[in-house]
């Protein structure tokens, strides 16, 4: 029997979103039906359509909600040495990928039937915030073109490596996080050989 307790519209919408997020975390989009979401949220199919017009709409909304949660964790107060902060950021990303594994894998592999400009924009937004957070924590307000390119390339490394790790699980998570930190430092050091601004940033980071 569906729950009869009265809830505010926004609470009911969030109830549906939370149910969808949980389901999409374990199953690809095409394997989650409206009836599945309604049952998980303990509401009727008719009530689902009061808040969302289609499976695609709630999928995008669920992805946006999950991404906003990740972005908020990126912006947590900075504590400890810079490298520890960076490791914490990577940990948040990997935790997000684990929690939403099915959706994460489908989107990054381009295999989701619902991959659209909207879902792509959500993923791009996470990438932009990750780069912006690293720049903020290093105190760089205006990165050089080569420095920014390095960070963007590194985010691609993080995504690709995490995607492989989720499917193979052949490396302890702590080793993965440490390796990704080392990869960034190696990439930045290589960039510093060609870019004076990046070299200055590296010197400042080392002194901290």
Short mmCIF file of C-alpha atoms in Angstrom, two decimals:
data_model
loop_
_atom_site.label_atom_id
_atom_site.label_comp_id
_atom_site.label_asym_id
_atom_site.label_seq_id
_atom_site.Cartn_x
_atom_site.Cartn_y
_atom_site.Cartn_z
CA UNK A 1 0.00 0.00 0.00
CA UNK A 2 1.28 3.44 -0.90
CA UNK A 3 1.99 5.83 1.88
CA UNK A 4 -0.88 8.13 2.76
CA UNK A 5 0.93 10.65 4.89
CA UNK A 6 0.69 14.17 3.58
CA UNK A 7 3.87 15.77 2.31
CA UNK A 8 4.70 19.12 0.80
CA UNK A 9 5.18 19.04 -3.01
CA UNK A 10 8.92 19.70 -2.75
CA UNK A 11 9.31 16.93 -0.17
CA UNK A 12 7.47 14.52 -2.43
CA UNK A 13 9.63 15.53 -5.39
CA UNK A 14 12.79 14.96 -3.34
CA UNK A 15 11.43 11.60 -2.23
CA UNK A 16 11.17 10.58 -5.89
CA UNK A 17 14.59 11.99 -6.68
CA UNK A 18 16.22 10.16 -3.77
CA UNK A 19 14.65 6.90 -4.91
CA UNK A 20 15.82 7.49 -8.48
CA UNK A 21 19.36 8.31 -7.37
CA UNK A 22 19.55 5.05 -5.42
CA UNK A 23 18.27 3.00 -8.35
CA UNK A 24 20.46 4.69 -10.97
CA UNK A 25 23.45 4.06 -8.72
CA UNK A 26 23.10 0.31 -9.23
CA UNK A 27 21.40 -0.03 -12.61
CA UNK A 28 21.74 1.65 -16.01
CA UNK A 29 19.04 4.13 -17.02
CA UNK A 30 17.39 1.73 -19.45
CA UNK A 31 16.93 -0.88 -16.70
CA UNK A 32 15.04 1.46 -14.34
CA UNK A 33 11.32 1.93 -15.04
CA UNK A 34 8.89 4.52 -13.77
CA UNK A 35 7.20 1.75 -11.79
CA UNK A 36 10.54 0.91 -10.16
CA UNK A 37 11.02 4.51 -9.05
CA UNK A 38 7.45 4.89 -7.86
CA UNK A 39 7.69 1.67 -5.85
CA UNK A 40 11.03 2.67 -4.30
CA UNK A 41 9.55 6.06 -3.36
CA UNK A 42 6.35 4.42 -2.10
CA UNK A 43 4.11 6.49 -4.36
CA UNK A 44 1.77 5.78 -7.22
CA UNK A 45 2.66 5.93 -10.91
CA UNK A 46 0.13 8.76 -11.28
CA UNK A 47 1.89 10.74 -8.56
CA UNK A 48 5.20 10.28 -10.36
CA UNK A 49 3.77 12.08 -13.39
CA UNK A 50 2.63 14.95 -11.21
CA UNK A 51 6.28 15.85 -10.67
CA UNK A 52 8.13 14.49 -13.72
CA UNK A 53 6.99 14.23 -17.30
CA UNK A 54 9.22 11.34 -18.33
CA UNK A 55 11.98 8.94 -17.24
CA UNK A 56 14.52 11.16 -18.97
CA UNK A 57 13.46 14.20 -16.96
CA UNK A 58 13.90 12.50 -13.61
CA UNK A 59 17.19 10.93 -14.73
CA UNK A 60 18.65 14.33 -15.59
CA UNK A 61 17.27 15.80 -12.35
CA UNK A 62 18.74 12.92 -10.32
CA UNK A 63 22.12 13.33 -11.99
CA UNK A 64 22.02 17.07 -11.35
CA UNK A 65 21.13 16.53 -7.70
CA UNK A 66 23.94 14.01 -7.21
CA UNK A 67 26.43 16.28 -9.01
CA UNK A 68 25.42 19.26 -6.87
CA UNK A 69 26.09 17.17 -3.79
CA UNK A 70 29.56 16.29 -5.10
CA UNK A 71 30.33 19.93 -5.97
CA UNK A 72 29.29 20.97 -2.46
CA UNK A 73 31.74 18.43 -1.02
CA UNK A 74 34.47 19.83 -3.26
CA UNK A 75 33.93 23.21 -1.62
CA UNK A 76 34.35 21.94 1.94
CA UNK A 77 36.66 24.08 4.11
CA UNK A 78 40.33 23.53 3.31
CA UNK A 79 42.26 21.81 6.08
CA UNK A 80 45.80 20.47 6.27
CA UNK A 81 48.63 20.45 3.71
CA UNK A 82 47.73 21.10 0.10
CA UNK A 83 48.50 17.56 -1.05
CA UNK A 84 46.22 16.16 1.66
CA UNK A 85 43.47 18.50 0.47
CA UNK A 86 43.98 17.28 -3.07
CA UNK A 87 43.81 13.67 -1.93
CA UNK A 88 40.57 14.50 -0.13
CA UNK A 89 39.09 15.97 -3.33
CA UNK A 90 40.01 12.82 -5.23
CA UNK A 91 38.46 10.72 -2.49
CA UNK A 92 35.20 12.63 -2.77
CA UNK A 93 35.12 12.05 -6.52
CA UNK A 94 35.82 8.34 -6.22
CA UNK A 95 33.16 7.99 -3.51
CA UNK A 96 30.69 9.69 -5.84
CA UNK A 97 31.65 7.35 -8.67
CA UNK A 98 31.21 4.30 -6.42
CA UNK A 99 27.83 5.46 -5.12
CA UNK A 100 26.53 6.18 -8.62
CA UNK A 101 28.55 3.52 -10.41
CA UNK A 102 26.05 2.46 -13.06
CA UNK A 103 25.23 6.01 -14.12
CA UNK A 104 28.89 7.06 -13.94
CA UNK A 105 30.08 4.22 -16.15
CA UNK A 106 27.30 4.69 -18.70
CA UNK A 107 27.86 8.43 -19.05
CA UNK A 108 31.64 8.33 -19.32
CA UNK A 109 31.61 5.43 -21.76
CA UNK A 110 29.02 7.20 -23.89
CA UNK A 111 26.87 4.10 -23.63
CA UNK A 112 23.82 5.60 -21.97
CA UNK A 113 20.72 5.87 -24.15
CA UNK A 114 19.90 9.07 -22.29
CA UNK A 115 23.25 10.78 -22.88
CA UNK A 116 22.20 14.25 -24.04
CA UNK A 117 23.43 17.82 -24.02
CA UNK A 118 21.84 18.15 -20.56
CA UNK A 119 23.61 15.17 -19.03
CA UNK A 120 26.84 16.23 -20.72
CA UNK A 121 26.48 19.69 -19.21
CA UNK A 122 26.14 18.19 -15.73
CA UNK A 123 29.36 16.19 -16.15
CA UNK A 124 31.16 19.23 -17.57
CA UNK A 125 29.99 21.28 -14.59
CA UNK A 126 31.61 18.81 -12.18
CA UNK A 127 34.85 19.02 -14.17
CA UNK A 128 34.84 22.82 -14.10
CA UNK A 129 34.23 22.94 -10.36
CA UNK A 130 36.99 20.41 -9.70
CA UNK A 131 39.50 22.52 -11.66
CA UNK A 132 38.27 25.72 -10.05
CA UNK A 133 38.62 24.21 -6.58
CA UNK A 134 42.22 23.16 -7.23
CA UNK A 135 43.05 26.63 -8.51
CA UNK A 136 41.41 28.25 -5.49
CA UNK A 137 43.33 26.08 -3.05
CA UNK A 138 46.62 26.87 -4.75
CA UNK A 139 45.79 30.58 -4.82
CA UNK A 140 45.93 30.82 -8.62
CA UNK A 141 43.37 33.35 -9.88
CA UNK A 142 44.48 33.53 -13.51
CA UNK A 143 46.08 30.29 -14.67
CA UNK A 144 48.21 30.26 -17.78
CA UNK A 145 46.75 28.51 -20.84
CA UNK A 146 49.23 25.66 -20.45
CA UNK A 147 48.56 25.38 -16.73
CA UNK A 148 44.80 25.21 -17.31
CA UNK A 149 45.29 22.64 -20.06
CA UNK A 150 47.29 20.51 -17.63
CA UNK A 151 44.49 20.52 -15.05
CA UNK A 152 41.87 19.71 -17.67
CA UNK A 153 43.97 16.83 -18.95
CA UNK A 154 44.43 15.56 -15.41
CA UNK A 155 40.68 15.53 -14.77
CA UNK A 156 40.38 13.32 -17.85
CA UNK A 157 43.00 11.01 -16.31
CA UNK A 158 41.02 10.89 -13.06
CA UNK A 159 37.79 10.06 -14.86
CA UNK A 160 39.33 7.41 -17.12
CA UNK A 161 41.27 5.78 -14.30
CA UNK A 162 38.26 5.74 -11.99
CA UNK A 163 36.14 4.24 -14.77
CA UNK A 164 38.65 1.41 -15.24
CA UNK A 165 39.01 0.91 -11.50
CA UNK A 166 35.26 0.61 -10.98
CA UNK A 167 35.12 -2.20 -13.51
CA UNK A 168 38.27 -4.08 -12.52
CA UNK A 169 38.87 -3.27 -8.81
CA UNK A 170 42.44 -4.55 -9.14
CA UNK A 171 44.06 -1.86 -7.00
CA UNK A 172 43.42 -0.76 -3.39
CA UNK A 173 41.52 2.50 -3.33
CA UNK A 174 44.17 4.23 -1.21
CA UNK A 175 46.82 3.34 -3.80
CA UNK A 176 44.59 4.73 -6.55
CA UNK A 177 44.15 8.04 -4.72
CA UNK A 178 47.88 8.39 -4.03
CA UNK A 179 48.73 7.51 -7.63
CA UNK A 180 46.37 10.17 -8.96
CA UNK A 181 47.96 12.80 -6.70
CA UNK A 182 51.40 11.76 -7.97
CA UNK A 183 50.13 11.95 -11.55
CA UNK A 184 49.02 15.54 -11.07
CA UNK A 185 52.32 16.54 -9.53
CA UNK A 186 54.19 14.85 -12.39
CA UNK A 187 52.07 16.59 -15.01
CA UNK A 188 52.45 19.98 -13.34
CA UNK A 189 56.21 19.48 -13.04
CA UNK A 190 56.40 18.68 -16.75
CA UNK A 191 54.36 21.78 -17.56
CA UNK A 192 56.64 23.90 -15.38
CA UNK A 193 59.50 23.11 -17.74
CA UNK A 194 57.64 25.04 -20.46
CA UNK A 195 55.64 27.58 -18.48
CA UNK A 196 57.12 30.14 -16.05
CA UNK A 197 53.82 30.81 -14.29
CA UNK A 198 53.32 27.14 -13.53
CA UNK A 199 56.91 26.86 -12.35
CA UNK A 200 56.24 29.67 -9.86
CA UNK A 201 53.15 27.89 -8.57
CA UNK A 202 55.14 24.70 -8.09
CA UNK A 203 57.77 26.54 -6.08
CA UNK A 204 55.10 28.09 -3.86
CA UNK A 205 53.36 24.75 -3.31
CA UNK A 206 56.62 23.05 -2.39
CA UNK A 207 57.30 25.72 0.23
CA UNK A 208 53.98 25.09 2.00
#
